[in-house]
Amino acid sequence: MLFFLLTIVLSASAQGPAEVRLGLKEIFGEASVVKAKLGVVESPRDNDDERAILDILRSDLALIDLVDLISVAPKDVKSWADQRLEIKANRSNKGVLVSAVISAGKEVVASRNFWDQGNTRRLGHKTAEFALKTLTGEQGFFTSKIAFTLKQGGKKEVWLADWDGKNAGPITNWSTISLLPAFSHDGRRLAFTSYKDGNPDLYAHDLDKGSIATLSEAQGLNASAAFDPLGEGLLATLSLGRDPNIYFLSPQGKILRRLTRTMGIDTAATFSPNGQEIAFTTDRSGNPQIFIMNRDGANTRRLTYGFFWADEPEWSRDGSAVAFSGKKVREENFQVFLGDPMGARFVQLTTDGANEHPTFSHDSRFISFTSKRNGKWEVFIKGIARETPEMRVIAFQGADCLEPAWSASEPAP
């Protein structure tokens, strides 16, 4: 748990889109989504790239479950009355160019071209996002990334992978403790804390440039970053030789203002999507609980009641819910909960083993979290509807995968 971790750190130093954004109604099982229908025209050519792209598209759209896919033979296209998707992939020595067209009858509803140096998996994800956006208005998360902390022995490094666990690789390789990754809202910066130079300092990795810069290296703790959706800076927990409190920093890491002033620990801050409120963890009332305050630190109120311990809040991108790790009695494992931002209702999302550190997908309809149900920490994803299955996406033999953070998808071309 993040709160416990910080305690240790301190002591150690065309048709209209379907309505799918149902928020709390879907979370609490009071509504179901309206699914779109799409015919997928089978490739008439002997083209391995087209088949691979369509396989990825089917897998992506089946997972998100907002579109009913029906295979359409080329000979049946003229008689197909609903919307249909056709793709063509052409490979050259420079890469693969994909043309994706969604039509209804003789009318072209939307079309898009995608190019990649040869990664048909990414082309399949991009095509799936194009189809989902056209049919439902939803962005999807198929080109997004999950950052996480990989723990092997006494060392921790920050790693990055595609949302489904593919193409995993290290961001840090410093043979020390690096942890607590957090994405900017556009997915292009990744903040994290590292002991590279002895002190727990805050760093930012620029994913476009591949560079890492120091954000905050004040004496004591510099951790638990959360980027401002308004682009004015980021939140961080700093100790400055005293009890850890939450500060607002400029994009370059300069302290602009202090937001909390309590004895104990205030940490794990997360912005509401409109940037006007902040959820965070504090032990000011005893055991750690989730509180909410205004952007300027005013009007603090408690969110969680009836929990022995509540920590690691994460605000959904649509603003309808706050996810967190919690347990109602001491003897229980931590589980992932969802609640409305007024604290009126809560629902337990996980039950199997210990589950912590929830993070929302960009569309707010899925959550990633870390689970120890298989004897070591692994990263899972799950839809917010309680009946949706859980799927393990990131696991390493002989290592723990901790503290996932989920990025936005790549901007559409």
C-alpha positions as a LaTeX table, in Angstrom:
\begin{tabular}{lrrr}
\hline
Residue & $x$ (\AA) & $y$ (\AA) & $z$ (\AA) \\
\hline
Met1 & 0.00 & 0.00 & 0.00 \\
Leu2 & 1.24 & 3.47 & $-0.90$ \\
Phe3 & 0.51 & 4.97 & 2.54 \\
Phe4 & 2.43 & 2.22 & 4.31 \\
Leu5 & 5.23 & 2.53 & 1.74 \\
Leu6 & 5.64 & 6.26 & 2.42 \\
Thr7 & 5.81 & 5.57 & 6.14 \\
Ile8 & 8.70 & 3.17 & 5.46 \\
Val9 & 10.37 & 5.62 & 3.07 \\
Leu10 & 10.26 & 8.35 & 5.69 \\
Ser11 & 11.70 & 6.15 & 8.36 \\
Ala12 & 14.39 & 4.97 & 5.95 \\
Ser13 & 14.69 & 8.37 & 4.26 \\
Ala14 & $-22.69$ & 8.62 & $-39.21$ \\
Gln15 & $-25.29$ & 7.04 & $-37.26$ \\
Gly16 & $-25.18$ & 8.88 & $-34.00$ \\
Pro17 & $-22.80$ & 7.42 & $-31.45$ \\
Ala18 & $-24.37$ & 5.07 & $-28.93$ \\
Glu19 & $-24.71$ & 6.33 & $-25.35$ \\
Val20 & $-21.99$ & 4.45 & $-23.49$ \\
Arg21 & $-20.88$ & 6.93 & $-20.82$ \\
Leu22 & $-23.28$ & 5.78 & $-18.15$ \\
Gly23 & $-20.85$ & 6.27 & $-15.29$ \\
Leu24 & $-22.23$ & 5.24 & $-11.93$ \\
Lys25 & $-25.38$ & 3.71 & $-13.40$ \\
Glu26 & $-23.23$ & 1.13 & $-15.17$ \\
Ile27 & $-20.91$ & 0.67 & $-12.19$ \\
Phe28 & $-23.81$ & $-0.12$ & $-9.87$ \\
Gly29 & $-25.61$ & $-2.34$ & $-12.39$ \\
Glu30 & $-28.49$ & 0.08 & $-12.97$ \\
Ala31 & $-28.01$ & 0.40 & $-16.73$ \\
Ser32 & $-26.47$ & $-1.42$ & $-19.67$ \\
Val33 & $-24.82$ & 0.00 & $-22.74$ \\
Val34 & $-26.38$ & 0.18 & $-26.17$ \\
Lys35 & $-24.17$ & $-1.93$ & $-28.43$ \\
Ala36 & $-23.44$ & $-0.96$ & $-32.02$ \\
Lys37 & $-23.42$ & $-3.46$ & $-34.88$ \\
Leu38 & $-20.60$ & $-3.78$ & $-37.39$ \\
Gly39 & $-20.03$ & $-6.15$ & $-40.27$ \\
Val40 & $-16.36$ & $-7.02$ & $-40.80$ \\
Val41 & $-15.70$ & $-7.86$ & $-44.43$ \\
Glu42 & $-13.36$ & $-10.82$ & $-44.71$ \\
Ser43 & $-10.27$ & $-10.19$ & $-46.81$ \\
Pro44 & $-10.72$ & $-11.67$ & $-50.30$ \\
Arg45 & $-6.94$ & $-11.69$ & $-50.72$ \\
Asp46 & $-4.28$ & $-14.03$ & $-49.40$ \\
Asn47 & $-2.83$ & $-11.26$ & $-47.21$ \\
Asp48 & $-1.24$ & $-12.16$ & $-43.87$ \\
Asp49 & $-1.13$ & $-8.53$ & $-42.73$ \\
Glu50 & $-4.86$ & $-8.03$ & $-43.25$ \\
Arg51 & $-5.67$ & $-11.23$ & $-41.37$ \\
Ala52 & $-3.38$ & $-10.25$ & $-38.45$ \\
Ile53 & $-4.89$ & $-6.76$ & $-38.25$ \\
Leu54 & $-8.44$ & $-8.11$ & $-38.27$ \\
Asp55 & $-7.57$ & $-10.65$ & $-35.56$ \\
Ile56 & $-6.32$ & $-7.86$ & $-33.27$ \\
Leu57 & $-9.36$ & $-5.71$ & $-34.06$ \\
Arg58 & $-11.74$ & $-8.53$ & $-33.18$ \\
Ser59 & $-9.91$ & $-9.22$ & $-29.91$ \\
Asp60 & $-9.91$ & $-5.55$ & $-28.89$ \\
Leu61 & $-13.57$ & $-4.93$ & $-29.66$ \\
Ala62 & $-14.65$ & $-8.20$ & $-28.03$ \\
Leu63 & $-12.90$ & $-7.12$ & $-24.81$ \\
Ile64 & $-14.52$ & $-3.70$ & $-24.63$ \\
Asp65 & $-17.92$ & $-5.21$ & $-25.59$ \\
Leu66 & $-19.52$ & $-2.13$ & $-27.13$ \\
Val67 & $-19.75$ & $-3.47$ & $-30.68$ \\
Asp68 & $-21.29$ & $-6.66$ & $-32.03$ \\
Leu69 & $-19.04$ & $-7.93$ & $-34.83$ \\
Ile70 & $-20.42$ & $-10.08$ & $-37.65$ \\
Ser71 & $-18.20$ & $-11.59$ & $-40.33$ \\
Val72 & $-19.33$ & $-10.69$ & $-43.84$ \\
Ala73 & $-18.12$ & $-12.63$ & $-46.88$ \\
Pro74 & $-17.07$ & $-10.44$ & $-49.84$ \\
Lys75 & $-19.89$ & $-11.91$ & $-51.92$ \\
Asp76 & $-22.46$ & $-10.73$ & $-49.35$ \\
Val77 & $-21.35$ & $-7.09$ & $-49.14$ \\
Lys78 & $-24.05$ & $-5.79$ & $-51.50$ \\
Ser79 & $-26.82$ & $-7.41$ & $-49.44$ \\
Trp80 & $-25.40$ & $-6.28$ & $-46.06$ \\
Ala81 & $-27.73$ & $-3.53$ & $-44.80$ \\
Asp82 & $-25.82$ & $-2.32$ & $-41.71$ \\
Gln83 & $-22.49$ & $-0.58$ & $-41.35$ \\
Arg84 & $-19.48$ & $-2.57$ & $-42.45$ \\
Leu85 & $-15.70$ & $-2.29$ & $-42.15$ \\
Glu86 & $-13.29$ & $-3.11$ & $-44.97$ \\
Ile87 & $-9.52$ & $-2.89$ & $-44.70$ \\
Lys88 & $-6.67$ & $-3.20$ & $-47.17$ \\
Ala89 & $-3.04$ & $-3.60$ & $-46.12$ \\
Asn90 & $-0.13$ & $-3.07$ & $-48.48$ \\
Arg91 & 3.43 & $-3.84$ & $-47.42$ \\
Ser92 & 6.54 & $-2.23$ & $-48.90$ \\
Asn93 & 10.18 & $-2.04$ & $-47.86$ \\
Lys94 & 9.22 & 1.03 & $-45.78$ \\
Gly95 & 6.42 & $-0.60$ & $-43.80$ \\
Val96 & 2.71 & $-1.37$ & $-43.92$ \\
Leu97 & $-0.02$ & 1.03 & $-45.07$ \\
Val98 & $-3.57$ & 0.20 & $-43.96$ \\
Ser99 & $-6.70$ & 1.74 & $-45.45$ \\
Ala100 & $-9.80$ & 1.32 & $-43.25$ \\
Val101 & $-13.26$ & 2.26 & $-44.53$ \\
Ile102 & $-16.60$ & 2.07 & $-42.73$ \\
Ser103 & $-19.57$ & 2.18 & $-45.09$ \\
Ala104 & $-23.35$ & 1.89 & $-44.99$ \\
Gly105 & $-24.76$ & 0.79 & $-48.30$ \\
Lys106 & $-23.03$ & 2.89 & $-50.95$ \\
Glu107 & $-22.20$ & 5.71 & $-48.52$ \\
Val108 & $-18.77$ & 6.03 & $-46.88$ \\
Val109 & $-19.33$ & 6.83 & $-43.20$ \\
Ala110 & $-15.65$ & 7.28 & $-42.27$ \\
Ser111 & $-12.23$ & 6.34 & $-43.59$ \\
Arg112 & $-8.70$ & 6.45 & $-42.23$ \\
Asn113 & $-5.20$ & 5.46 & $-43.33$ \\
Phe114 & $-2.63$ & 4.10 & $-40.88$ \\
Trp115 & 1.05 & 3.46 & $-41.45$ \\
Asp116 & 3.64 & 1.60 & $-39.41$ \\
Gln117 & 7.13 & 0.33 & $-40.08$ \\
Gly118 & 5.79 & $-3.19$ & $-39.82$ \\
Asn119 & 4.08 & $-3.69$ & $-36.46$ \\
Thr120 & 0.72 & $-5.14$ & $-37.52$ \\
Arg121 & $-0.28$ & $-5.40$ & $-33.86$ \\
Arg122 & $-0.21$ & $-1.63$ & $-33.48$ \\
Leu123 & $-2.04$ & $-1.25$ & $-36.78$ \\
Gly124 & $-4.75$ & $-3.59$ & $-35.50$ \\
His125 & $-5.09$ & $-1.53$ & $-32.30$ \\
Lys126 & $-5.33$ & 1.72 & $-34.29$ \\
Thr127 & $-7.95$ & 0.25 & $-36.61$ \\
Ala128 & $-9.97$ & $-0.95$ & $-33.61$ \\
Glu129 & $-9.87$ & 2.53 & $-32.06$ \\
Phe130 & $-10.99$ & 4.05 & $-35.37$ \\
Ala131 & $-13.93$ & 1.65 & $-35.61$ \\
Leu132 & $-14.94$ & 2.15 & $-31.96$ \\
Lys133 & $-14.77$ & 5.95 & $-32.23$ \\
Thr134 & $-16.83$ & 5.97 & $-35.43$ \\
Leu135 & $-19.54$ & 3.71 & $-34.06$ \\
Thr136 & $-19.83$ & 4.85 & $-30.43$ \\
Gly137 & $-17.93$ & 8.10 & $-29.99$ \\
Glu138 & $-15.61$ & 6.37 & $-27.50$ \\
Gln139 & $-11.84$ & 6.80 & $-27.84$ \\
Gly140 & $-10.88$ & 3.35 & $-26.54$ \\
Phe141 & $-7.52$ & 2.43 & $-24.99$ \\
Phe142 & $-5.98$ & 0.04 & $-27.51$ \\
Thr143 & $-2.91$ & 2.22 & $-28.24$ \\
Ser144 & $-2.40$ & 3.13 & $-24.58$ \\
Lys145 & 0.48 & 2.12 & $-22.28$ \\
Ile146 & 0.74 & 0.84 & $-18.73$ \\
Ala147 & 3.72 & 1.91 & $-16.65$ \\
Phe148 & 4.56 & $-0.15$ & $-13.58$ \\
Thr149 & 7.24 & $-0.84$ & $-10.98$ \\
Leu150 & 9.16 & $-4.09$ & $-11.48$ \\
Lys151 & 10.59 & $-5.41$ & $-8.22$ \\
Gln152 & 13.39 & $-8.00$ & $-8.34$ \\
Gly153 & 15.20 & $-8.69$ & $-5.10$ \\
Gly154 & 15.87 & $-5.41$ & $-3.34$ \\
Lys155 & 15.77 & $-3.34$ & $-6.52$ \\
Lys156 & 12.86 & $-1.62$ & $-8.22$ \\
Glu157 & 12.76 & $-0.18$ & $-11.75$ \\
Val158 & 10.06 & 1.65 & $-13.70$ \\
Trp159 & 8.91 & $-0.26$ & $-16.78$ \\
Leu160 & 6.54 & 0.48 & $-19.65$ \\
Ala161 & 4.37 & $-1.87$ & $-21.72$ \\
Asp162 & 1.46 & $-1.80$ & $-24.12$ \\
Trp163 & $-1.84$ & $-2.06$ & $-22.21$ \\
Asp164 & $-1.98$ & $-5.78$ & $-23.01$ \\
Gly165 & 1.54 & $-6.42$ & $-21.69$ \\
Lys166 & 3.27 & $-6.60$ & $-25.06$ \\
Asn167 & 6.51 & $-4.73$ & $-25.86$ \\
Ala168 & 7.49 & $-4.35$ & $-22.19$ \\
Gly169 & 10.79 & $-2.63$ & $-21.45$ \\
Pro170 & 12.55 & $-0.57$ & $-18.75$ \\
Ile171 & 12.35 & 3.20 & $-18.38$ \\
Thr172 & 14.99 & 3.13 & $-15.63$ \\
Asn173 & 17.94 & 0.79 & $-15.25$ \\
Trp174 & 19.63 & 2.40 & $-12.28$ \\
Ser175 & 20.01 & $-0.63$ & $-9.97$ \\
Thr176 & 18.34 & 1.17 & $-7.10$ \\
Ile177 & 14.75 & 1.91 & $-6.06$ \\
Ser178 & 12.59 & 3.67 & $-8.67$ \\
Leu179 & 8.83 & 3.57 & $-8.19$ \\
Leu180 & 5.40 & 5.22 & $-8.30$ \\
Pro181 & 5.02 & 6.06 & $-12.03$ \\
Ala182 & 2.32 & 8.58 & $-13.03$ \\
Phe183 & 1.34 & 9.69 & $-16.54$ \\
Ser184 & 0.49 & 13.18 & $-17.72$ \\
His185 & $-3.04$ & 13.41 & $-19.14$ \\
Asp186 & $-1.82$ & 13.33 & $-22.75$ \\
Gly187 & 0.33 & 10.27 & $-21.99$ \\
Arg188 & 3.55 & 11.95 & $-23.13$ \\
Arg189 & 5.27 & 12.48 & $-19.75$ \\
Leu190 & 5.84 & 9.95 & $-17.01$ \\
Ala191 & 6.78 & 11.10 & $-13.52$ \\
Phe192 & 8.29 & 8.77 & $-10.91$ \\
Thr193 & 10.38 & 8.75 & $-7.74$ \\
Ser194 & 13.91 & 7.33 & $-7.60$ \\
Tyr195 & 16.72 & 6.95 & $-5.08$ \\
Lys196 & 19.29 & 7.20 & $-7.90$ \\
Asp197 & 21.19 & 9.93 & $-6.08$ \\
Gly198 & 20.42 & 8.76 & $-2.54$ \\
Asn199 & 17.39 & 10.97 & $-1.83$ \\
Pro200 & 13.87 & 10.03 & $-3.01$ \\
Asp201 & 13.74 & 12.59 & $-5.82$ \\
Leu202 & 11.04 & 13.18 & $-8.44$ \\
Tyr203 & 11.84 & 12.71 & $-12.12$ \\
Ala204 & 9.95 & 13.13 & $-15.41$ \\
His205 & 10.49 & 10.99 & $-18.49$ \\
Asp206 & 9.60 & 12.55 & $-21.87$ \\
Leu207 & 8.25 & 9.63 & $-23.91$ \\
Asp208 & 8.59 & 11.48 & $-27.23$ \\
Lys209 & 12.22 & 12.48 & $-26.71$ \\
Gly210 & 13.27 & 9.56 & $-24.51$ \\
Ser211 & 14.88 & 11.97 & $-22.02$ \\
Ile212 & 14.66 & 12.05 & $-18.21$ \\
Ala213 & 14.82 & 15.30 & $-16.21$ \\
Thr214 & 14.80 & 15.99 & $-12.47$ \\
Leu215 & 11.56 & 17.60 & $-11.28$ \\
Ser216 & 12.07 & 17.93 & $-7.54$ \\
Glu217 & 15.07 & 17.10 & $-5.36$ \\
Ala218 & 14.19 & 18.82 & $-2.12$ \\
Gln219 & 15.66 & 17.23 & 0.99 \\
Gly220 & 13.34 & 14.43 & 2.13 \\
Leu221 & 10.49 & 12.84 & 0.26 \\
Asn222 & 9.54 & 13.85 & $-3.31$ \\
Ala223 & 6.88 & 11.41 & $-4.45$ \\
Ser224 & 3.32 & 10.57 & $-5.48$ \\
Ala225 & 3.10 & 12.82 & $-8.56$ \\
Ala226 & $-0.21$ & 13.65 & $-10.24$ \\
Phe227 & $-0.40$ & 15.85 & $-13.34$ \\
Asp228 & $-2.86$ & 18.73 & $-13.57$ \\
Pro229 & $-5.44$ & 18.15 & $-16.38$ \\
Leu230 & $-5.40$ & 21.93 & $-16.95$ \\
Gly231 & $-1.69$ & 21.72 & $-17.78$ \\
Glu232 & $-0.54$ & 24.17 & $-15.11$ \\
Gly233 & 1.74 & 21.75 & $-13.24$ \\
Leu234 & 1.49 & 18.71 & $-11.00$ \\
Leu235 & 0.83 & 17.63 & $-7.44$ \\
Ala236 & 3.46 & 15.92 & $-5.32$ \\
Thr237 & 3.99 & 14.83 & $-1.73$ \\
Leu238 & 7.01 & 16.60 & $-0.21$ \\
Ser239 & 8.32 & 16.31 & 3.32 \\
Leu240 & 10.89 & 19.15 & 3.34 \\
Gly241 & 12.20 & 17.82 & 6.65 \\
Arg242 & 8.72 & 17.77 & 8.21 \\
Asp243 & 5.55 & 15.67 & 7.91 \\
Pro244 & 4.68 & 14.90 & 4.26 \\
Asn245 & 2.13 & 17.28 & 2.78 \\
Ile246 & 0.74 & 17.90 & $-0.71$ \\
Tyr247 & 2.20 & 20.68 & $-2.82$ \\
Phe248 & 1.43 & 22.07 & $-6.27$ \\
Leu249 & 4.49 & 22.31 & $-8.51$ \\
Ser250 & 5.10 & 24.05 & $-11.81$ \\
Pro251 & 5.67 & 21.85 & $-14.90$ \\
Gln252 & 9.41 & 22.28 & $-14.21$ \\
Gly253 & 9.08 & 21.27 & $-10.53$ \\
Lys254 & 9.13 & 24.65 & $-8.77$ \\
Ile255 & 6.95 & 24.80 & $-5.63$ \\
Leu256 & 4.03 & 27.12 & $-6.35$ \\
Arg257 & 1.89 & 26.54 & $-3.26$ \\
Arg258 & 1.32 & 24.21 & $-0.33$ \\
Leu259 & $-2.14$ & 22.62 & $-0.30$ \\
Thr260 & $-2.25$ & 20.70 & 3.00 \\
Arg261 & $-0.91$ & 21.54 & 6.45 \\
Thr262 & $-1.36$ & 18.60 & 8.79 \\
Met263 & 0.70 & 16.48 & 11.14 \\
Gly264 & 1.00 & 12.94 & 9.78 \\
Ile265 & 0.98 & 12.00 & 6.11 \\
Asp266 & $-1.00$ & 13.50 & 3.22 \\
Thr267 & $-0.28$ & 11.76 & $-0.08$ \\
Ala268 & $-1.61$ & 9.95 & $-3.18$ \\
Ala269 & $-3.31$ & 13.03 & $-4.62$ \\
Thr270 & $-5.35$ & 12.75 & $-7.83$ \\
Phe271 & $-7.13$ & 15.49 & $-9.78$ \\
Ser272 & $-10.76$ & 15.39 & $-10.85$ \\
Pro273 & $-10.97$ & 15.50 & $-14.67$ \\
Asn274 & $-11.97$ & 19.17 & $-14.68$ \\
Gly275 & $-9.02$ & 20.01 & $-12.44$ \\
Gln276 & $-11.17$ & 21.66 & $-9.77$ \\
Glu277 & $-11.00$ & 19.03 & $-7.01$ \\
Ile278 & $-8.32$ & 16.76 & $-5.58$ \\
Ala279 & $-8.80$ & 13.40 & $-3.87$ \\
Phe280 & $-5.99$ & 12.28 & $-1.56$ \\
Thr281 & $-5.06$ & 9.96 & 1.32 \\
Thr282 & $-4.52$ & 11.28 & 4.84 \\
Asp283 & $-4.31$ & 9.86 & 8.35 \\
Arg284 & $-5.61$ & 13.05 & 9.99 \\
Ser285 & $-8.68$ & 11.17 & 11.25 \\
Gly286 & $-6.77$ & 8.08 & 12.45 \\
Asn287 & $-6.13$ & 5.31 & 9.97 \\
Pro288 & $-5.64$ & 6.44 & 6.33 \\
Gln289 & $-8.84$ & 7.55 & 4.58 \\
Ile290 & $-9.72$ & 9.30 & 1.31 \\
Phe291 & $-10.48$ & 13.03 & 1.52 \\
Ile292 & $-11.39$ & 15.55 & $-1.18$ \\
Met293 & $-10.41$ & 19.23 & $-1.32$ \\
Asn294 & $-10.69$ & 22.08 & $-3.79$ \\
Arg295 & $-7.90$ & 22.82 & $-6.22$ \\
Asp296 & $-6.59$ & 25.53 & $-3.88$ \\
Gly297 & $-6.69$ & 23.27 & $-0.80$ \\
Ala298 & $-9.93$ & 24.70 & 0.61 \\
Asn299 & $-13.18$ & 22.94 & 1.56 \\
Thr300 & $-11.69$ & 19.63 & 2.65 \\
Arg301 & $-14.20$ & 16.83 & 3.19 \\
Arg302 & $-13.93$ & 13.13 & 3.99 \\
Leu303 & $-15.01$ & 10.71 & 1.27 \\
Thr304 & $-14.64$ & 7.23 & 2.81 \\
Tyr305 & $-16.52$ & 6.06 & 5.89 \\
Gly306 & $-16.94$ & 2.49 & 7.10 \\
Phe307 & $-13.44$ & 1.44 & 6.02 \\
Phe308 & $-10.64$ & 0.36 & 8.33 \\
Trp309 & $-8.16$ & 1.65 & 5.72 \\
Ala310 & $-8.62$ & 3.45 & 2.38 \\
Asp311 & $-5.74$ & 4.53 & 0.15 \\
Glu312 & $-4.54$ & 5.15 & $-3.43$ \\
Pro313 & $-7.49$ & 7.12 & $-4.85$ \\
Glu314 & $-7.82$ & 7.49 & $-8.62$ \\
Trp315 & $-10.42$ & 9.74 & $-10.21$ \\
Ser316 & $-12.07$ & 8.42 & $-13.37$ \\
Arg317 & $-11.56$ & 10.46 & $-16.56$ \\
Asp318 & $-15.32$ & 11.01 & $-16.90$ \\
Gly319 & $-15.60$ & 12.23 & $-13.30$ \\
Ser320 & $-18.25$ & 9.70 & $-12.30$ \\
Ala321 & $-16.23$ & 7.69 & $-9.77$ \\
Val322 & $-13.21$ & 7.49 & $-7.50$ \\
Ala323 & $-11.43$ & 4.13 & $-7.34$ \\
Phe324 & $-9.29$ & 3.22 & $-4.33$ \\
Ser325 & $-7.71$ & 0.37 & $-2.38$ \\
Gly326 & $-9.40$ & $-0.41$ & 0.88 \\
Lys327 & $-10.53$ & $-2.88$ & 3.48 \\
Lys328 & $-13.36$ & $-2.64$ & 5.96 \\
Val329 & $-11.70$ & $-4.61$ & 8.76 \\
Arg330 & $-8.06$ & $-5.14$ & 9.69 \\
Glu331 & $-8.04$ & $-8.88$ & 8.91 \\
Glu332 & $-9.18$ & $-8.54$ & 5.27 \\
Asn333 & $-7.02$ & $-8.31$ & 2.16 \\
Phe334 & $-7.01$ & $-5.00$ & 0.38 \\
Gln335 & $-9.52$ & $-4.84$ & $-2.47$ \\
Val336 & $-10.38$ & $-2.36$ & $-5.21$ \\
Phe337 & $-13.48$ & $-0.27$ & $-4.56$ \\
Leu338 & $-15.40$ & 2.29 & $-6.60$ \\
Gly339 & $-17.42$ & 5.11 & $-5.12$ \\
Asp340 & $-19.26$ & 8.18 & $-6.27$ \\
Pro341 & $-17.39$ & 11.46 & $-5.53$ \\
Met342 & $-19.93$ & 12.39 & $-2.83$ \\
Gly343 & $-19.31$ & 9.19 & $-0.87$ \\
Ala344 & $-22.95$ & 8.10 & $-1.00$ \\
Arg345 & $-22.35$ & 4.66 & $-2.51$ \\
Phe346 & $-19.46$ & 2.22 & $-2.81$ \\
Val347 & $-19.05$ & $-1.04$ & $-4.66$ \\
Gln348 & $-16.30$ & $-3.65$ & $-4.25$ \\
Leu349 & $-14.81$ & $-4.48$ & $-7.63$ \\
Thr350 & $-12.38$ & $-7.31$ & $-6.74$ \\
Thr351 & $-12.57$ & $-10.29$ & $-4.38$ \\
Asp352 & $-9.84$ & $-12.81$ & $-5.28$ \\
Gly353 & $-6.66$ & $-12.43$ & $-3.22$ \\
Ala354 & $-5.14$ & $-9.05$ & $-2.40$ \\
Asn355 & $-5.73$ & $-6.27$ & $-4.95$ \\
Glu356 & $-4.32$ & $-2.75$ & $-4.87$ \\
His357 & $-3.40$ & 0.42 & $-6.75$ \\
Pro358 & $-6.28$ & 0.92 & $-9.22$ \\
Thr359 & $-5.84$ & 3.09 & $-12.31$ \\
Phe360 & $-8.49$ & 3.93 & $-14.91$ \\
Ser361 & $-8.30$ & 3.47 & $-18.66$ \\
His362 & $-8.74$ & 6.65 & $-20.68$ \\
Asp363 & $-12.39$ & 5.82 & $-21.42$ \\
Ser364 & $-13.16$ & 5.26 & $-17.69$ \\
Arg365 & $-14.73$ & 1.87 & $-18.43$ \\
Phe366 & $-11.79$ & $-0.34$ & $-17.34$ \\
Ile367 & $-9.48$ & $-0.42$ & $-14.36$ \\
Ser368 & $-5.98$ & $-1.82$ & $-14.10$ \\
Phe369 & $-4.70$ & $-2.96$ & $-10.71$ \\
Thr370 & $-2.03$ & $-5.14$ & $-9.16$ \\
Ser371 & $-3.01$ & $-8.46$ & $-7.56$ \\
Lys372 & $-1.24$ & $-11.09$ & $-5.48$ \\
Arg373 & $-3.82$ & $-13.83$ & $-6.06$ \\
Asn374 & $-1.21$ & $-16.05$ & $-7.74$ \\
Gly375 & 1.45 & $-15.70$ & $-5.03$ \\
Lys376 & 3.26 & $-12.70$ & $-6.52$ \\
Trp377 & 2.16 & $-9.27$ & $-7.66$ \\
Glu378 & 0.83 & $-9.14$ & $-11.23$ \\
Val379 & $-1.10$ & $-6.54$ & $-13.23$ \\
Phe380 & $-4.72$ & $-7.24$ & $-14.17$ \\
Ile381 & $-7.43$ & $-5.29$ & $-15.96$ \\
Lys382 & $-11.19$ & $-5.43$ & $-15.44$ \\
Gly383 & $-14.28$ & $-3.63$ & $-16.69$ \\
Ile384 & $-16.08$ & $-1.45$ & $-14.15$ \\
Ala385 & $-19.27$ & $-3.49$ & $-14.49$ \\
Arg386 & $-19.04$ & $-6.05$ & $-11.69$ \\
Glu387 & $-19.84$ & $-9.06$ & $-13.88$ \\
Thr388 & $-16.99$ & $-8.45$ & $-16.34$ \\
Pro389 & $-14.06$ & $-10.90$ & $-16.08$ \\
Glu390 & $-10.57$ & $-10.00$ & $-14.86$ \\
Met391 & $-7.63$ & $-10.51$ & $-17.23$ \\
Arg392 & $-3.96$ & $-10.74$ & $-16.30$ \\
Val393 & $-1.93$ & $-8.57$ & $-18.65$ \\
Ile394 & 1.53 & $-8.15$ & $-17.09$ \\
Ala395 & 3.49 & $-10.79$ & $-15.15$ \\
Phe396 & 7.20 & $-11.64$ & $-14.82$ \\
Gln397 & 8.69 & $-14.86$ & $-13.50$ \\
Gly398 & 10.55 & $-14.25$ & $-10.26$ \\
Ala399 & 9.49 & $-10.60$ & $-10.01$ \\
Asp400 & 6.63 & $-8.48$ & $-8.69$ \\
Cys401 & 4.75 & $-6.01$ & $-10.89$ \\
Leu402 & 3.49 & $-3.11$ & $-8.78$ \\
Glu403 & 1.85 & 0.33 & $-8.99$ \\
Pro404 & 0.38 & 0.35 & $-12.52$ \\
Ala405 & $-0.41$ & 3.68 & $-14.19$ \\
Trp406 & $-2.51$ & 3.75 & $-17.37$ \\
Ser407 & $-1.85$ & 6.31 & $-20.11$ \\
Ala408 & $-4.13$ & 7.93 & $-22.64$ \\
Ser409 & $-4.24$ & 6.43 & $-26.13$ \\
Glu410 & $-2.14$ & 7.85 & $-28.94$ \\
Pro411 & $-3.76$ & 10.81 & $-30.72$ \\
Ala412 & $-5.56$ & 9.74 & $-33.90$ \\
Pro413 & $-3.73$ & 10.70 & $-37.11$ \\
\hline
\end{tabular}
